mmCIF file of C-alpha atoms and ligand atoms in Angstrom:
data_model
loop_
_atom_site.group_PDB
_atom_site.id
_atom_site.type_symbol
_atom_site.label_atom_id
_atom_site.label_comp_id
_atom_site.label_asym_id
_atom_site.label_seq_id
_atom_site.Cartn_x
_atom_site.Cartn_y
_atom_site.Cartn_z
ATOM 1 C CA UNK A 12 55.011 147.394 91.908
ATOM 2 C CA UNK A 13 54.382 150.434 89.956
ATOM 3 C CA UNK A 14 54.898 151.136 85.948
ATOM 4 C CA UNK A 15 58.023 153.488 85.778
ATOM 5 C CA UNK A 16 59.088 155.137 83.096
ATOM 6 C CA UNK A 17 63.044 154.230 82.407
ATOM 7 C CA UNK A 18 65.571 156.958 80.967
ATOM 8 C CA UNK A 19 68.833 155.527 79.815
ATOM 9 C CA UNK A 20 71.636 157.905 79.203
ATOM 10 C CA UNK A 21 74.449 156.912 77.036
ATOM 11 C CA UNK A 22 77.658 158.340 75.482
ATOM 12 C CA UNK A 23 78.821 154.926 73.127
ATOM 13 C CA UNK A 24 78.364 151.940 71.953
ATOM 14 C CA UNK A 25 75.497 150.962 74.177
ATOM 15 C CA UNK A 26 75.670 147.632 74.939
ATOM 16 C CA UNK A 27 74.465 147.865 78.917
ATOM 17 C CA UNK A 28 71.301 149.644 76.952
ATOM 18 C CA UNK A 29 70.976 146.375 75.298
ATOM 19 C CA UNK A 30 70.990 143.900 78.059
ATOM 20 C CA UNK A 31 68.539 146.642 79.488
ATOM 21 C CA UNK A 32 66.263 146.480 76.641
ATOM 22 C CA UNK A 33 66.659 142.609 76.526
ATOM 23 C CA UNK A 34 65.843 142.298 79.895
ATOM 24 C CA UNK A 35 63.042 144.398 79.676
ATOM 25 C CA UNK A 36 61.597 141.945 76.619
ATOM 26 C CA UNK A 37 61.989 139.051 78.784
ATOM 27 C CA UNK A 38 59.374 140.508 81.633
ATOM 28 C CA UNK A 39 62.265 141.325 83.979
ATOM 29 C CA UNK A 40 61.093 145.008 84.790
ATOM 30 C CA UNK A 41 57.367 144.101 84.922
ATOM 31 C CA UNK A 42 55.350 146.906 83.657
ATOM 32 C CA UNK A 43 57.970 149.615 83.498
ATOM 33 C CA UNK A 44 59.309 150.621 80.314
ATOM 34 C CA UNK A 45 62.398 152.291 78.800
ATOM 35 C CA UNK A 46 60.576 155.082 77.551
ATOM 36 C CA UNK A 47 63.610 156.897 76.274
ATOM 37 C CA UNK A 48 67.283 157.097 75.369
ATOM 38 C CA UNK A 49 69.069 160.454 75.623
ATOM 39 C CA UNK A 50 72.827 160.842 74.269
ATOM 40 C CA UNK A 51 75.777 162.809 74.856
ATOM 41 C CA UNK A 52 76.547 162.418 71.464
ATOM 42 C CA UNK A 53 75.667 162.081 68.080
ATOM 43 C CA UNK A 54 76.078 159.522 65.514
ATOM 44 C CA UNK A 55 76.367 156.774 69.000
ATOM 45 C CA UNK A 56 75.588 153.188 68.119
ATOM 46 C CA UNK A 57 73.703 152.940 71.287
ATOM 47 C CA UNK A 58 71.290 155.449 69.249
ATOM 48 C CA UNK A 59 70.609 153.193 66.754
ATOM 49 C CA UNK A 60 69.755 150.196 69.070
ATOM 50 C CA UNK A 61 67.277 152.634 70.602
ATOM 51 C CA UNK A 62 65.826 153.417 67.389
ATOM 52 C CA UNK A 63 65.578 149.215 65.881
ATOM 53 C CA UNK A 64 63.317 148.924 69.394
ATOM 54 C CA UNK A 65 61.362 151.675 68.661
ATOM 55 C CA UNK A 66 62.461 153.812 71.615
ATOM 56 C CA UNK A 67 62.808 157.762 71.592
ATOM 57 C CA UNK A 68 65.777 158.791 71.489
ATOM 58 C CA UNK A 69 66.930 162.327 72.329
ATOM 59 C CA UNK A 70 70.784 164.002 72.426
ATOM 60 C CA UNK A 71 72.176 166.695 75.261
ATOM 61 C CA UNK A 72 75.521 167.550 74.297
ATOM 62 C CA UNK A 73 77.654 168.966 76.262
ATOM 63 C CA UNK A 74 79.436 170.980 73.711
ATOM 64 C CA UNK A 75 75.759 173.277 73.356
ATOM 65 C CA UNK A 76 75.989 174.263 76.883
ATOM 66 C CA UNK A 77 78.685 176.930 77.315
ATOM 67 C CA UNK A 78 79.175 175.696 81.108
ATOM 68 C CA UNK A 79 78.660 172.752 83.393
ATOM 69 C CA UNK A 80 75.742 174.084 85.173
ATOM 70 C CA UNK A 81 73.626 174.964 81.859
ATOM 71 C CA UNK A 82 74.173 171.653 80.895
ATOM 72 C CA UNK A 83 73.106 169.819 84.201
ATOM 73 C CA UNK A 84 70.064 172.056 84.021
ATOM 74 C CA UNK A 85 69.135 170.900 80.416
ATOM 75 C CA UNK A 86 70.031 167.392 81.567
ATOM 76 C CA UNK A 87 67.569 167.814 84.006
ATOM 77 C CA UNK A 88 64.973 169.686 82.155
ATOM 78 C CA UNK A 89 64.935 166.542 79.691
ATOM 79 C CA UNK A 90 64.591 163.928 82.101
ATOM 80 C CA UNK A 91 61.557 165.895 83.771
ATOM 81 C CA UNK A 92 59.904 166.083 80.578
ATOM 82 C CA UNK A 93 60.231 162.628 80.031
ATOM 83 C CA UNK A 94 58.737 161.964 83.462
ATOM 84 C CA UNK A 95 61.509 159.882 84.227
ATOM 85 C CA UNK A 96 61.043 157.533 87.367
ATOM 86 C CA UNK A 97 64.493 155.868 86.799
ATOM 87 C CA UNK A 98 67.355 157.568 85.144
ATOM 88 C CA UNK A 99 70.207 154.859 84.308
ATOM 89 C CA UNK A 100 73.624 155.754 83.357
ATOM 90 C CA UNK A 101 74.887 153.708 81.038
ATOM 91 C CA UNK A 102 78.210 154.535 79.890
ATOM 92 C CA UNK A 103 77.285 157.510 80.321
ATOM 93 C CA UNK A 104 80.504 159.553 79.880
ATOM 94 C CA UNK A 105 79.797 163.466 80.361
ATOM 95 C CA UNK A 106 80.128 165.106 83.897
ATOM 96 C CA UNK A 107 77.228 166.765 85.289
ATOM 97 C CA UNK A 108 77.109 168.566 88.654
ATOM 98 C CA UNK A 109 74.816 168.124 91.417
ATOM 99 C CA UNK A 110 71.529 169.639 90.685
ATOM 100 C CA UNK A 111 70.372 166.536 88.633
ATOM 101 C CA UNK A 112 71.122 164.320 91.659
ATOM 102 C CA UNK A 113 68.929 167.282 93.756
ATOM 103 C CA UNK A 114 65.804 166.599 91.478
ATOM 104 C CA UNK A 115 66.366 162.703 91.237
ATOM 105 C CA UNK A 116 67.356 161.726 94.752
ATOM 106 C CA UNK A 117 68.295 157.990 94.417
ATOM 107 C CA UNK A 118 66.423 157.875 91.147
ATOM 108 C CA UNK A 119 69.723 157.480 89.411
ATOM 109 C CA UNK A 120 71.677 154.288 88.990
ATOM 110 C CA UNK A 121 75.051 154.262 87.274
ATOM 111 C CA UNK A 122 77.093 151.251 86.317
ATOM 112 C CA UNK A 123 81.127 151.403 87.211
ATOM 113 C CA UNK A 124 83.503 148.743 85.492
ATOM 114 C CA UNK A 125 85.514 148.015 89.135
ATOM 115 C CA UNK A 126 84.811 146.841 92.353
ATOM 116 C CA UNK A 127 83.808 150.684 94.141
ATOM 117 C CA UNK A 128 85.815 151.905 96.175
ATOM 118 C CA UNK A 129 88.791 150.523 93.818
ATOM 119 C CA UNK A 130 89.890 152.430 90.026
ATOM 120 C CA UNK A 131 87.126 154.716 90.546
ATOM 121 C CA UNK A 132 86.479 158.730 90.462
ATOM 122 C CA UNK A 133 87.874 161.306 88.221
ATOM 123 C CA UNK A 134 89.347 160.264 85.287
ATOM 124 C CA UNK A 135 88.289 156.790 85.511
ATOM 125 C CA UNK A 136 85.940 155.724 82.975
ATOM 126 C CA UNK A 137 85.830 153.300 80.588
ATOM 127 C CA UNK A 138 89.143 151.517 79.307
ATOM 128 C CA UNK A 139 91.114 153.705 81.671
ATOM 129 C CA UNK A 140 89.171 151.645 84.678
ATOM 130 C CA UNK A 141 91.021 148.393 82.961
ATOM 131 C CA UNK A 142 94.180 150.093 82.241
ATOM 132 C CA UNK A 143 94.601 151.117 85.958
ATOM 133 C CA UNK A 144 93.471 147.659 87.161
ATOM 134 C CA UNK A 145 96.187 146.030 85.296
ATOM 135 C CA UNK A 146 98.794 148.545 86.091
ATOM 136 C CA UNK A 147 98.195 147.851 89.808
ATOM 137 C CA UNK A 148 98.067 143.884 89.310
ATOM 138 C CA UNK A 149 94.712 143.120 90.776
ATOM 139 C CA UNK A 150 93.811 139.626 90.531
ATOM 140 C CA UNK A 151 90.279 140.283 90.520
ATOM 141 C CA UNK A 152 88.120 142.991 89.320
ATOM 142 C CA UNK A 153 84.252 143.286 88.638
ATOM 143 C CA UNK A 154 81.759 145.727 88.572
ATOM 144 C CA UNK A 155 79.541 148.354 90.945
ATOM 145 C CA UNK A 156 75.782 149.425 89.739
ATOM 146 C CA UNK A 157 75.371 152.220 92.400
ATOM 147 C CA UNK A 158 73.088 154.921 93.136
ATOM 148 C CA UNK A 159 74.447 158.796 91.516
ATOM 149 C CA UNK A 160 75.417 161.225 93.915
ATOM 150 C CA UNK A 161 77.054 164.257 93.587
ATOM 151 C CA UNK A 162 80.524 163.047 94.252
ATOM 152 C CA UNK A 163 81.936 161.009 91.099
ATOM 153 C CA UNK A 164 81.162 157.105 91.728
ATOM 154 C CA UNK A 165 80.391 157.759 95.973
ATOM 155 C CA UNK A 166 76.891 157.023 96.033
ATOM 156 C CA UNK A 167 74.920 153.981 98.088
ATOM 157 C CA UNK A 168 76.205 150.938 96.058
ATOM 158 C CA UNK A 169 73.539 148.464 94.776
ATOM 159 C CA UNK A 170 74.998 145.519 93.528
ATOM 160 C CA UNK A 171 78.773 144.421 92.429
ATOM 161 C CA UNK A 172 79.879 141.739 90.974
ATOM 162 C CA UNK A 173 83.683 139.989 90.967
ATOM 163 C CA UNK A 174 85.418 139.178 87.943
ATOM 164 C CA UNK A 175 89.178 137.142 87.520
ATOM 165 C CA UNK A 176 91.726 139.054 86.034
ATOM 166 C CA UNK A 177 94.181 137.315 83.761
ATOM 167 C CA UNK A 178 97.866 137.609 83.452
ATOM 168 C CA UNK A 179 97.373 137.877 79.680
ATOM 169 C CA UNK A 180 94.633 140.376 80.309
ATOM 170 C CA UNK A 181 94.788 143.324 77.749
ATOM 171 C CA UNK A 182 92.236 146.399 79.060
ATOM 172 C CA UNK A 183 89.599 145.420 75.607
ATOM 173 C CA UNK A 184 90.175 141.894 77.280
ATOM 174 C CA UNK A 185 89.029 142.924 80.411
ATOM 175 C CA UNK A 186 86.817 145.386 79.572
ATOM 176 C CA UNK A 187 84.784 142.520 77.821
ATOM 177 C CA UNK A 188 85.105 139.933 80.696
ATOM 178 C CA UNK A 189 83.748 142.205 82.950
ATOM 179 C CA UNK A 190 81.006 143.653 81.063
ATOM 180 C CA UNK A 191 79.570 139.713 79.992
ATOM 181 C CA UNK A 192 80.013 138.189 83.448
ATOM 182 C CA UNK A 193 79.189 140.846 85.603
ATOM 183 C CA UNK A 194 78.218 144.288 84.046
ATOM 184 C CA UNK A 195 75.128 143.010 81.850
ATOM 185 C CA UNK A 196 73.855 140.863 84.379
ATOM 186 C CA UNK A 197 74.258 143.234 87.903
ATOM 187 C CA UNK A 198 72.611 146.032 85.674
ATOM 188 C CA UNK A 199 69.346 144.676 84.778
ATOM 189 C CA UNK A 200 69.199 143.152 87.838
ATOM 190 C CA UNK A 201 69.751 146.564 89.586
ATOM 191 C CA UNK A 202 66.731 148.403 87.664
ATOM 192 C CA UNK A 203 64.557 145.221 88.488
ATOM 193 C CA UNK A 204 64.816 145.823 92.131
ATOM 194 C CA UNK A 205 64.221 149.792 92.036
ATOM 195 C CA UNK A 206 60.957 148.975 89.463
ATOM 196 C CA UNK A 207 59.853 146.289 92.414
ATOM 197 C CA UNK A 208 60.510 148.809 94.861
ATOM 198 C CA UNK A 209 62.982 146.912 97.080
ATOM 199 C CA UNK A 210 65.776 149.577 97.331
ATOM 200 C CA UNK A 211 66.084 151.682 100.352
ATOM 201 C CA UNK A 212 68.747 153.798 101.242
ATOM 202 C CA UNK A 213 69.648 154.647 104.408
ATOM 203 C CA UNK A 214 72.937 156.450 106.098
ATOM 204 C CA UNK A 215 74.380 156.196 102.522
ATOM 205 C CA UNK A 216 73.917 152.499 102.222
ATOM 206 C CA UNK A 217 71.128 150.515 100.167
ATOM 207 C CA UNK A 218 69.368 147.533 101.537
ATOM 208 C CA UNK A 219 67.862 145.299 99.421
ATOM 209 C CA UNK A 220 63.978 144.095 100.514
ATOM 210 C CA UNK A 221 63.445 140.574 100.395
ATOM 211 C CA UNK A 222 60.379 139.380 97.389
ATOM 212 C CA UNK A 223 57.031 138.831 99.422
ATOM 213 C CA UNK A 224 55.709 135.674 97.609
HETATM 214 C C1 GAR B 313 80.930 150.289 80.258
HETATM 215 O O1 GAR B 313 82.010 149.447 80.535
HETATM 216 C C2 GAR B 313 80.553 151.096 81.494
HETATM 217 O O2 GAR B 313 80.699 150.374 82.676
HETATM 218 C C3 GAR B 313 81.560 152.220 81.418
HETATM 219 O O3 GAR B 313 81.591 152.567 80.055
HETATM 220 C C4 GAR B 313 81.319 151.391 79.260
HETATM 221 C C5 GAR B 313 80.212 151.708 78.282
HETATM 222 O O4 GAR B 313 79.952 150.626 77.412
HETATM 223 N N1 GAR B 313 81.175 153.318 82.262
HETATM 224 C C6 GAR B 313 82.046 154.043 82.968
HETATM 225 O O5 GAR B 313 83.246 153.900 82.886
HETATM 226 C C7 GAR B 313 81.414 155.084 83.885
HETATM 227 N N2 GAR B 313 82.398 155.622 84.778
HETATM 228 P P1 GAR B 313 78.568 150.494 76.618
HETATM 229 O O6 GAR B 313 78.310 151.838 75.901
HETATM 230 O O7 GAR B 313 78.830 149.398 75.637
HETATM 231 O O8 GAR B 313 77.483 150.160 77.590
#
């Protein structure tokens, strides 16, 4: 198991960063480190739990770049310099197109908040995922951690994770379920496997190598 260096992108509050960076405290990612934490945005609150660990923090907003392409590029550029070994999007918000994926092939791991292939693609991101689950009347929902590829939330999935859905359910409601009971946990536990090197992907699916003790 090699030391990677771990890139977290984030858009919000941040609170997949944390159960990455509390993770990574408790040994769970061996030698690899988060190394650094680039935005979307400024003024986050997932900057500032960057900054009380002591982990650079960097911002690529969209609103620089005067098209989609400049701004994958710069996306890119930034994870290159920070020799990133592991990008992790998390709640990561901004579209990029495909040339990131082209210089991190399965080096990117995304976290959806529904069980892929259900309330995901364009358009569905963050409370919208919950809204649409509870329009529909799903009686269970979850999450996906999945590998980025260029088409929105199709790439090899990792891990998922179920989670009941409550008549009373409001989409915050949810949103919180999920992301305690499944989210925070299927994360962490996604980036421990790629820093062990147990991920392969093959014919677009990942298969998971079992520990050699
Ligand atoms: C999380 O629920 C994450 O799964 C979702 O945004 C939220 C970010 O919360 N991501 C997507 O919807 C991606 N399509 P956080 O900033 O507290 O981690």
């Amino acid at each position: 198991m090699s030391k990677k260096n771990i890139v977290v992108l984030v858009s919000g509050g941040g609170t997949n960063l944390q159960s990455l960076i509390e993770s990574e405290k408790k040994g769970m990612f061996g030698e690899s480190r988060i190394t650094c934490v680039i935005s979307s945005k400024d003024g986050v609150y997932a900057l500032e739990r960057a900054k009380k660990n002591d982990i650079k923090t960097r911002v690529v907003k969209r609103k620089d770049y005067s098209d989609i392409a400049l701004y994958s590029k710069a996306l890119a550029d930034a994870l290159t310099e920070e020799k990133a070994d592991l990008a992790v999007l998390a709640g990561f918000l901004t579209v990029f197109d495909g040339q990131v994926y082209e210089r991190f092939p399965n080096k990117i791991i995304n976290i959806h908040p529904a069980l892929i292939p259900s309330f995901c693609g364009k358009g569905f991101y963050g409370l919208h995922v919950h809204e649409a689950a509870l329009e529909k009347g799903v009686k269970i929902s979850g999450a996906t951690a999945h590998f980025v590829v260029p088409e929105c939330d199709a790439g090899p999935i990792i891990l998922q994770k179920a989670v009941e859905v409550m008549e009373n359910d409001t989409p915050e409601s949810l949103q919180r379920r999920i992301m305690e009971e499944a989210e925070w946990k299927i994360l962490p536990e996604a980036v421990k496997l790629f820093c062990e090197d147990r991920l392969t992907v093959k014919n677009g699916k990942t298969y998971i190598k079992e520990r050699l003790s």
